[in-house]
Each structure stands twice: as C-alpha cells, then as structure tokens.
PDB file of C-alpha atoms in Angstrom:
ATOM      1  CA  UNK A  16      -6.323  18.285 -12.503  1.00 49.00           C
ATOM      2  CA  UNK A  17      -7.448  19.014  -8.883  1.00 49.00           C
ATOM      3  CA  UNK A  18      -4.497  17.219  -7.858  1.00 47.00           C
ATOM      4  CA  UNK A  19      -1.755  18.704  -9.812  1.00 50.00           C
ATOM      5  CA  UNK A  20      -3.533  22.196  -9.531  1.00 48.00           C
ATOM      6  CA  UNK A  21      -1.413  24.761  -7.280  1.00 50.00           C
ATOM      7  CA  UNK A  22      -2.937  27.070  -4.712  1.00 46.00           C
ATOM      8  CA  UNK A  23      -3.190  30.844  -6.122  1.00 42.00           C
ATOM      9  CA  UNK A  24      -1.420  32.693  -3.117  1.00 45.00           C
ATOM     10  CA  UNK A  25       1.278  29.413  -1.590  1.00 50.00           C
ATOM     11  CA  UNK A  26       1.759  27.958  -4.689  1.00 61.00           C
ATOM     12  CA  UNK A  27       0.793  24.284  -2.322  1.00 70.00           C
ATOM     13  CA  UNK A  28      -1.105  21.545  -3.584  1.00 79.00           C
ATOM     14  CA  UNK A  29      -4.809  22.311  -3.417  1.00 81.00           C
ATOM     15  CA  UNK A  30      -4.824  19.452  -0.648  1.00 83.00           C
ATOM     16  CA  UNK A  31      -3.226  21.942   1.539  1.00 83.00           C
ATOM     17  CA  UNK A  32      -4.797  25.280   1.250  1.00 81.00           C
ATOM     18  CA  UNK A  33      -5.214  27.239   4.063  1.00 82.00           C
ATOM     19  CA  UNK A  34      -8.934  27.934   3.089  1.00 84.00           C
ATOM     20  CA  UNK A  35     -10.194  24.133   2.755  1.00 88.00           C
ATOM     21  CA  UNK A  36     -13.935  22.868   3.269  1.00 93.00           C
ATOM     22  CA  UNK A  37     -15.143  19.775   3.699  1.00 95.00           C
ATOM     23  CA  UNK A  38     -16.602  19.825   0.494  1.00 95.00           C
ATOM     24  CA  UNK A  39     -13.730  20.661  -1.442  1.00 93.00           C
ATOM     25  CA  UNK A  40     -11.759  18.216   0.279  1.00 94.00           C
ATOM     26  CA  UNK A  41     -14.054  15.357  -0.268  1.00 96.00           C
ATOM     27  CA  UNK A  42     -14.068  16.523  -4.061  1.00 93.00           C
ATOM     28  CA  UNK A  43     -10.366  16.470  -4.337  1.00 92.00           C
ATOM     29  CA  UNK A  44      -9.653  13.553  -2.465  1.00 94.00           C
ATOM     30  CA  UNK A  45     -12.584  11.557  -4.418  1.00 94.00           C
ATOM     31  CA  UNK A  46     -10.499  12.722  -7.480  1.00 92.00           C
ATOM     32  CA  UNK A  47      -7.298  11.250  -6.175  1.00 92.00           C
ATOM     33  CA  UNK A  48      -8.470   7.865  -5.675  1.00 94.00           C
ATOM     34  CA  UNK A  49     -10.073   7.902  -9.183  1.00 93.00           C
ATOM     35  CA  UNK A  50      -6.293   8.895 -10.776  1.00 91.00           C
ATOM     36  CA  UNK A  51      -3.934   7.848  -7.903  1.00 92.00           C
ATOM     37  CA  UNK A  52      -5.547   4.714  -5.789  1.00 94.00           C
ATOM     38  CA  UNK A  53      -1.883   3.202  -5.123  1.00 94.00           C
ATOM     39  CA  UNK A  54      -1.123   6.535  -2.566  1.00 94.00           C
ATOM     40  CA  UNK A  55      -4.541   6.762  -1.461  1.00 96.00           C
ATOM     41  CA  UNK A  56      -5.478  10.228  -3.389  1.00 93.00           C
ATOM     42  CA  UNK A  57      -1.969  11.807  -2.200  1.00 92.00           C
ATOM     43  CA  UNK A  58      -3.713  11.801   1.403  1.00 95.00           C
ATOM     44  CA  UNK A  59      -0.122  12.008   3.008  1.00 95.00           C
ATOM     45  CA  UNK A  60       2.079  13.787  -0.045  1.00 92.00           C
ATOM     46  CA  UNK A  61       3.857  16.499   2.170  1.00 92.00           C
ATOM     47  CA  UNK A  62       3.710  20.589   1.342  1.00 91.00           C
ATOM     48  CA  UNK A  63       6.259  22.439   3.728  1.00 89.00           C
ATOM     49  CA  UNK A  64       6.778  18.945   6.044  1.00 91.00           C
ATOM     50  CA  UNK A  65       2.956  18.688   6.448  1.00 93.00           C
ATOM     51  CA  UNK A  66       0.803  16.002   4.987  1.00 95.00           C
ATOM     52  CA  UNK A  67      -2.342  16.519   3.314  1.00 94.00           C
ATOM     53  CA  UNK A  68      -3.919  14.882   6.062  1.00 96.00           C
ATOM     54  CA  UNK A  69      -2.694  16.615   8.926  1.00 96.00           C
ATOM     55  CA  UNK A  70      -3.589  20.016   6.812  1.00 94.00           C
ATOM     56  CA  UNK A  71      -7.026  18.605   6.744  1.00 95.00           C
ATOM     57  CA  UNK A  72      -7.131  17.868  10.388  1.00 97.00           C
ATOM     58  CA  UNK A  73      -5.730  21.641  11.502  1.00 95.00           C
ATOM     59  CA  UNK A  74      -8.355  23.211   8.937  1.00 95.00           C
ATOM     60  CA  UNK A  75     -11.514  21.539   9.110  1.00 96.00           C
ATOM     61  CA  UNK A  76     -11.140  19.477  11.596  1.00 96.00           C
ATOM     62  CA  UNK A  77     -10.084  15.665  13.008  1.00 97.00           C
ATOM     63  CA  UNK A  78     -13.752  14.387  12.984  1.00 97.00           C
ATOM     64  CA  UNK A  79     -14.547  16.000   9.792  1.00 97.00           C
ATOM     65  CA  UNK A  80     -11.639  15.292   7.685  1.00 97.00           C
ATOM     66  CA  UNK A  81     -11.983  11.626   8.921  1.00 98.00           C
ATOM     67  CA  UNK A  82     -15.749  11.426   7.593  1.00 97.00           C
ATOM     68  CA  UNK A  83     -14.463  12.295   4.547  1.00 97.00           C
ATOM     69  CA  UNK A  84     -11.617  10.363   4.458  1.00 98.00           C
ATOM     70  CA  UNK A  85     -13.642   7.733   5.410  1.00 98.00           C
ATOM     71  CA  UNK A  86     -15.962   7.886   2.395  1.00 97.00           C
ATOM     72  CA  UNK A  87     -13.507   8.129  -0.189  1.00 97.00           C
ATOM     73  CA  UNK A  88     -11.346   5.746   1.303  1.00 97.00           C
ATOM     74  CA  UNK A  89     -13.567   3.157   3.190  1.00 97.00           C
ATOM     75  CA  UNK A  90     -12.453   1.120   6.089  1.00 97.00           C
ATOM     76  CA  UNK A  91     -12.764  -2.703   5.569  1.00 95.00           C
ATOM     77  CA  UNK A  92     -11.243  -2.891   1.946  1.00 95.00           C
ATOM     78  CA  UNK A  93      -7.334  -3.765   2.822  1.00 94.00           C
ATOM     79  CA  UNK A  94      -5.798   0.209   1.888  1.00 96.00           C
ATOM     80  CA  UNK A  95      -2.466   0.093   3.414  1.00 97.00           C
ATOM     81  CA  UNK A  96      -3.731   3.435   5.118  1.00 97.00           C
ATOM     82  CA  UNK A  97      -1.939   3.027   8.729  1.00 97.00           C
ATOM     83  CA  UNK A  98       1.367   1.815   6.725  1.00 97.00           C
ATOM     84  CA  UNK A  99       1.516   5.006   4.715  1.00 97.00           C
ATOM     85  CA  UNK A 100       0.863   7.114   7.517  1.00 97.00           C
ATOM     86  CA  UNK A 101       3.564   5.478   9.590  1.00 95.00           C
ATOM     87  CA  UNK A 102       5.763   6.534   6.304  1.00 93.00           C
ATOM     88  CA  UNK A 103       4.732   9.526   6.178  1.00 94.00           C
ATOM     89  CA  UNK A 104       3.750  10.940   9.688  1.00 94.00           C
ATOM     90  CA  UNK A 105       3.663   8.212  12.679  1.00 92.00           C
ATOM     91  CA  UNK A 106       1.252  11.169  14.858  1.00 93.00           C
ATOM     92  CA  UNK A 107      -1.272  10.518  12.587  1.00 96.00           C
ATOM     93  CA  UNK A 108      -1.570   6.445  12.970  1.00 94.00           C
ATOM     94  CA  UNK A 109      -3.433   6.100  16.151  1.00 95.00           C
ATOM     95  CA  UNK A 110      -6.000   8.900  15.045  1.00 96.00           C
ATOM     96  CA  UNK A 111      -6.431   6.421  11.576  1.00 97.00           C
ATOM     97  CA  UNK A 112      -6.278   3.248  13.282  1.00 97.00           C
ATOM     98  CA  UNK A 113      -9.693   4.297  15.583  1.00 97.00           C
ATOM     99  CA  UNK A 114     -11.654   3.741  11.770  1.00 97.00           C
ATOM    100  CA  UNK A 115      -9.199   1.386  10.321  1.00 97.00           C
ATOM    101  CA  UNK A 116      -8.494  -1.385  12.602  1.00 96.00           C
ATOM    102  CA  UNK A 117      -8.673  -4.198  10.371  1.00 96.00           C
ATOM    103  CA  UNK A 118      -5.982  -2.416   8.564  1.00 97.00           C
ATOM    104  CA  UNK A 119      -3.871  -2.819  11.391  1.00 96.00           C
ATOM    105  CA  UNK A 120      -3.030  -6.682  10.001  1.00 96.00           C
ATOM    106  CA  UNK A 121      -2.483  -6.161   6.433  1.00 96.00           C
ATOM    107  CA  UNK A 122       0.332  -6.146   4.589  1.00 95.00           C
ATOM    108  CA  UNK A 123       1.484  -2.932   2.092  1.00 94.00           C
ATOM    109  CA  UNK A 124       2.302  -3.230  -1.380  1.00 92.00           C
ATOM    110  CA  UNK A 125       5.987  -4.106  -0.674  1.00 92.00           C
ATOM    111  CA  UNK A 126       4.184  -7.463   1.363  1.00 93.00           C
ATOM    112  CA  UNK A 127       5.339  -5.803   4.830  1.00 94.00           C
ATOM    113  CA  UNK A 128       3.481  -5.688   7.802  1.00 95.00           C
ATOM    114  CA  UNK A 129       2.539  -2.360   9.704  1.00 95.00           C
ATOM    115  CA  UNK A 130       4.811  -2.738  12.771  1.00 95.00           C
ATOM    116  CA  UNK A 131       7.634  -3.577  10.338  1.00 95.00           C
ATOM    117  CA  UNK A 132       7.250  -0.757   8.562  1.00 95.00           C
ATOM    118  CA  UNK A 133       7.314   0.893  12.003  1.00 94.00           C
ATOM    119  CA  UNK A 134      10.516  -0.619  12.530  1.00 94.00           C
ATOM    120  CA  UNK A 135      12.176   0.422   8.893  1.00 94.00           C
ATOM    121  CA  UNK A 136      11.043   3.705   9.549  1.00 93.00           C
ATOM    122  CA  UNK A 137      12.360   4.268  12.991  1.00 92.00           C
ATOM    123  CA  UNK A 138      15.700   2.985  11.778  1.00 92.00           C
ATOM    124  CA  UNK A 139      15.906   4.982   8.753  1.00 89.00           C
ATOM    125  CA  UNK A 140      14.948   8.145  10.427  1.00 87.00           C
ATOM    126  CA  UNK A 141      17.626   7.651  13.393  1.00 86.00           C
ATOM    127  CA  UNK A 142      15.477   7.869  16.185  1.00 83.00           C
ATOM    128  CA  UNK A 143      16.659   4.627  18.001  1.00 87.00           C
ATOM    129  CA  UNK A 144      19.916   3.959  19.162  1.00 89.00           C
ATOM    130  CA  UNK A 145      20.522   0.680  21.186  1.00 93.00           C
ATOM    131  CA  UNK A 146      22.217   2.524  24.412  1.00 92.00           C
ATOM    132  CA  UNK A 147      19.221   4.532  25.006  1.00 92.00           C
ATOM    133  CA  UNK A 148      16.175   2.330  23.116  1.00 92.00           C
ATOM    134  CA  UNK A 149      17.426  -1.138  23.294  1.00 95.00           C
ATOM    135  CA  UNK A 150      13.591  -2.218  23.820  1.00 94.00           C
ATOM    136  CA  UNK A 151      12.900  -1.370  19.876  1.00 93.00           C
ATOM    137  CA  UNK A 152      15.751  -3.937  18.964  1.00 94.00           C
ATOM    138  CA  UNK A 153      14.752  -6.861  21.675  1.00 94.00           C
ATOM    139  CA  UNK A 154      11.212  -5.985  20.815  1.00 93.00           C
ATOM    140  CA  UNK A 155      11.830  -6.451  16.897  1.00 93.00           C
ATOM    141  CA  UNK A 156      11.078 -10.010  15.515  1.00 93.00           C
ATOM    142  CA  UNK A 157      13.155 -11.827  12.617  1.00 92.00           C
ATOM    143  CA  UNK A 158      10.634 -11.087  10.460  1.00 91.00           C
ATOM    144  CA  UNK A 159      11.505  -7.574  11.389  1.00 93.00           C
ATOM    145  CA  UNK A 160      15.552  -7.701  10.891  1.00 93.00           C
ATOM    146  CA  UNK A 161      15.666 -10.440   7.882  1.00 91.00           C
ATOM    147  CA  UNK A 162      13.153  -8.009   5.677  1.00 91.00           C
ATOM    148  CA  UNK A 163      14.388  -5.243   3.791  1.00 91.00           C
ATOM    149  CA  UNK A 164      13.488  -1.680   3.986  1.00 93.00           C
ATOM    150  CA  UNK A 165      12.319  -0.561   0.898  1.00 91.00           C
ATOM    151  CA  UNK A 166      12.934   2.511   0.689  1.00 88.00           C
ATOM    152  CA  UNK A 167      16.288   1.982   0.861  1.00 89.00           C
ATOM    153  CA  UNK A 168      17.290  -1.228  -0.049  1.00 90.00           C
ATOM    154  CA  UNK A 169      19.040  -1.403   3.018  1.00 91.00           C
ATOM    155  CA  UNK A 170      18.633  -4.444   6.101  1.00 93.00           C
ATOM    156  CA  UNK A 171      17.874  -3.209   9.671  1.00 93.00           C
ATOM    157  CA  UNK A 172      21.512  -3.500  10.536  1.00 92.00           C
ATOM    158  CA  UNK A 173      22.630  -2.024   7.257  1.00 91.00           C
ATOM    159  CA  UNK A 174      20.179   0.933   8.677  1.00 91.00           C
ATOM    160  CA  UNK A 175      21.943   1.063  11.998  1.00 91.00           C
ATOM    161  CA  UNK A 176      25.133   1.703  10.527  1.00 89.00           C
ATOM    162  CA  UNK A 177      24.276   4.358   7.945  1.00 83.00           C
ATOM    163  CA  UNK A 178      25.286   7.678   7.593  1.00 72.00           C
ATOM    164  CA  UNK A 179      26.940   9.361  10.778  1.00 71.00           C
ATOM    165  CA  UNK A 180      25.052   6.669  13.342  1.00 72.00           C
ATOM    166  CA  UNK A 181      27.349   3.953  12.959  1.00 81.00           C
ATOM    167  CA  UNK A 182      25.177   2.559  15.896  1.00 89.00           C
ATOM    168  CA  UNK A 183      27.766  -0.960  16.320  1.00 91.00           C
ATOM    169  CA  UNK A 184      25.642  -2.037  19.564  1.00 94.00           C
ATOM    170  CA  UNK A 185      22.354  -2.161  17.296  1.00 93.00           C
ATOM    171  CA  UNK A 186      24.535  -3.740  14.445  1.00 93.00           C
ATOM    172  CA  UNK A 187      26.032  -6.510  16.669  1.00 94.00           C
ATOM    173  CA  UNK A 188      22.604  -7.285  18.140  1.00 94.00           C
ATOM    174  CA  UNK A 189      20.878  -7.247  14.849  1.00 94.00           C
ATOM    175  CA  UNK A 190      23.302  -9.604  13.192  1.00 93.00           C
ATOM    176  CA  UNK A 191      24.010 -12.103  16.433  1.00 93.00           C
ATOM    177  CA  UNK A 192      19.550 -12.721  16.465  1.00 92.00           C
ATOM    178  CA  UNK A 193      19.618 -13.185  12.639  1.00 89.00           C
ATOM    179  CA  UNK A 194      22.846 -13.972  11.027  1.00 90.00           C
ATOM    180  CA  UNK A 195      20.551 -15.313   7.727  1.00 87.00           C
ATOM    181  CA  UNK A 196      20.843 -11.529   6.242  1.00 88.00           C
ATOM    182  CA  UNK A 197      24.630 -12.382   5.479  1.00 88.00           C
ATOM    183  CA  UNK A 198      23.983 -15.475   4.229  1.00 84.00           C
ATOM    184  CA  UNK A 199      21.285 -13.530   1.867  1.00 78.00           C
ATOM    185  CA  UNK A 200      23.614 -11.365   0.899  1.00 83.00           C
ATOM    186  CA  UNK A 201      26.659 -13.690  -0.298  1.00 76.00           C
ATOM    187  CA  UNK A 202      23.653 -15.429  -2.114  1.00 78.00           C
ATOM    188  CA  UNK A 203      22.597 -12.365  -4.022  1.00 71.00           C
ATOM    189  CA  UNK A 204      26.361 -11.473  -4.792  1.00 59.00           C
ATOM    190  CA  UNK A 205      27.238 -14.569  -5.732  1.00 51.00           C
ATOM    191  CA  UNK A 206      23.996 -14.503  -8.214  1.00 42.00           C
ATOM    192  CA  UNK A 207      24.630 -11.158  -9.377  1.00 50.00           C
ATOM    193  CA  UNK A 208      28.321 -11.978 -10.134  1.00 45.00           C
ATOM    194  CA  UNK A 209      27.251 -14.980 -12.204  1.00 46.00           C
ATOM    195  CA  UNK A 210      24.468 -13.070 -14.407  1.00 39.00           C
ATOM    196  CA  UNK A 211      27.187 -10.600 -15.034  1.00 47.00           C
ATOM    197  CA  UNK A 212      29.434 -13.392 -15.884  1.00 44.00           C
ATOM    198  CA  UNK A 213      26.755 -15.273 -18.060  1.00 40.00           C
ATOM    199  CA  UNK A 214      25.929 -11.915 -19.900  1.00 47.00           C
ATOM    200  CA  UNK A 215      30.099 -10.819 -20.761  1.00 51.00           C
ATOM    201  CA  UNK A 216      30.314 -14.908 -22.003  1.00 47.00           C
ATOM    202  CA  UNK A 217      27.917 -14.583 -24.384  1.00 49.00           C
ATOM    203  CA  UNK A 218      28.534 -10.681 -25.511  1.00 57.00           C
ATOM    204  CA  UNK A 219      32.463 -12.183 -26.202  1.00 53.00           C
ATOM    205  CA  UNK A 220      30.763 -15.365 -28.214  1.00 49.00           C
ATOM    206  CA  UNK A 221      28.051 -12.648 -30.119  1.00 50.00           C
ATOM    207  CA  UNK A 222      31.843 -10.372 -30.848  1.00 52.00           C
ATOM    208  CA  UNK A 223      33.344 -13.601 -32.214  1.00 52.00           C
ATOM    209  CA  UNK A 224      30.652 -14.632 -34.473  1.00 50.00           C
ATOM    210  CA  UNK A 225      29.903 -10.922 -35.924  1.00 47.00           C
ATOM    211  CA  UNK A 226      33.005  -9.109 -35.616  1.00 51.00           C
ATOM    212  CA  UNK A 227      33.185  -5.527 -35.928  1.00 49.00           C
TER     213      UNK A 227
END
C-alpha cells in the first residue's frame, strides 16, 4: 500500500521522500486515514528521528502541508492531533494548534488530556529535573501526578526516578502533593495477589478432581 511502500533510493516511508508534492502527499495521507484513522494516517511515524509531518513541512512547505493536512484530517472532529504531536515532536504543536484549537481540550484515546500528556512526556524524556525546572512540578495538577503514563505504565514519580535520573527532589514533591498513587498501588497489589491466589485455589481443586 502507499503506506507500507518504501522509497526507491532511502528505503523511507513514502511519507518522507525527499521529492514530495502536495499532491502526493494529500493522496497518501488520504490513504492513511482510510487504513490507519487511530494514528491519524502515520502523520507523525518517525524515518531517521523525523516525523512525517515535519518532512512535509521542510519539503513542501508549513502552509501547504497544513492545507492538506487539514483536508484529510479536518479540524472540529475531536482527532487527538496536538496529543500525538506532543508524543511525537512537541515543535510541531503550536504550528497544529493555530487550525486545531478545539483540539486543545480533548482527551486522547488513553482518556488524557493534552497538557498531561505534556507532562508524561517531559518526564519520560528527562528533560525536567526539580533543581533546575521546579515550575513543571508546582505547575502540574493531581490530575497530572495521580494519572499514569501510558507508555510506560509508570506514575510521574515512578518517571522521576527511572533510569540514571533518580531525580529524589521531584520524587519527594510528587508523592508529598499526592500520596493517593501509593495507596493505588497497594490496592492493585493487593488485587493482583488475590487473582493469583483465586486462580492457584482452583487449579489445586481442578488437580484434585482430575488427577494426572
């Protein structure tokens, strides 16, 4: 298909060849939404660490590649547009957000709104720490630290402390304005522990009454 297709000379996605028209962007992207409506036509799938959308702003142009993108992807009908851009390249959301504003206060598929998924993805990218961006943590509501990033599976605070950040100031912050998450968690442990327990009771009582 004219998704799946590969450029002859990069071996890229035809979304980002270096030759695209407006035309042939429109006609790929219009076949995208037909086959893939959940990621908006691919718009932001990434080729070399550039989205489909940027490629289309470098090669044919910001105003063109947003009439198009407005066509096959019209503003007013709830896509999650500016919440997969902030996924998938932030630089790109205030450039959407001029032809989707209404956008702005929807929620995505996961039932998050954009700024949290701002927030997840700031976090899960590193680029906060709380000694030298402790606005992004006051700033951040609960609804911001008691939802999970789904991407990960991870809370905020969980986020914080990943990897080789180990950010404690963040943590301590995060957890002292909502200690709930902990509570969560005990509560999904403690339900997970008793499914598990439920399912080894009756796989012992199914052994007893059929033995092998």
């Amino acid at each position: 298909s004219l998704i799946t297709a590969r450029c002859l000379y990069s071996e890229g996605p035809l979304l980002h060849h270096d030759e695209l028209t407006e035309n042939t962007f429109e006609m790929i992207l219009k076949a995208g939404m037909e086959h893939f409506p959940e990621n908006l036509g691919c718009l932001f799938r990434k080729f070399n660490g550039k989205t489909a959308c940027q490629n289309a702003f470098d090669i044919i142009g910001t105003d063109e590649a947003m009439r198009v993108i407005c066509r096959c992807i019209p503003p007013g009908e709830n896509h999650p547009i500016l919440h997969m851009a902030a996924e998938a390249d932030p630089r790109l959301k205030d450039t959407l957000m001029n032809y989707y504003r209404d956008e702005a206060f929807i929620r995505d598929a996961t039932g998050r709104t954009l700024s949290q998924v701002q927030f997840h993805y700031t976090l899960r990218k590193g680029n906060a720490s709380f000694s030298t961006t402790a606005s992004v943590f006051v700033k951040s509501t609960d609804d911001h630290i008691e939802a999970k990033d789904p991407r990960s599976g991870l809370y905020p605070f969980m986020l914080a402390a990943s990897e080789n950040r180990s950010d404690l100031d963040a943590v301590n912050y995060l957890l002292r304005r909502c200690p709930k998450v902990l509570v969560d968690i005990k509560n999904t442990d403690t339900g997970k522990h008793r499914a598990e327990g439920l399912c080894d009771q009756r796989r012992r009582k199914k052994q007893r009454h059929f033995p092998r």
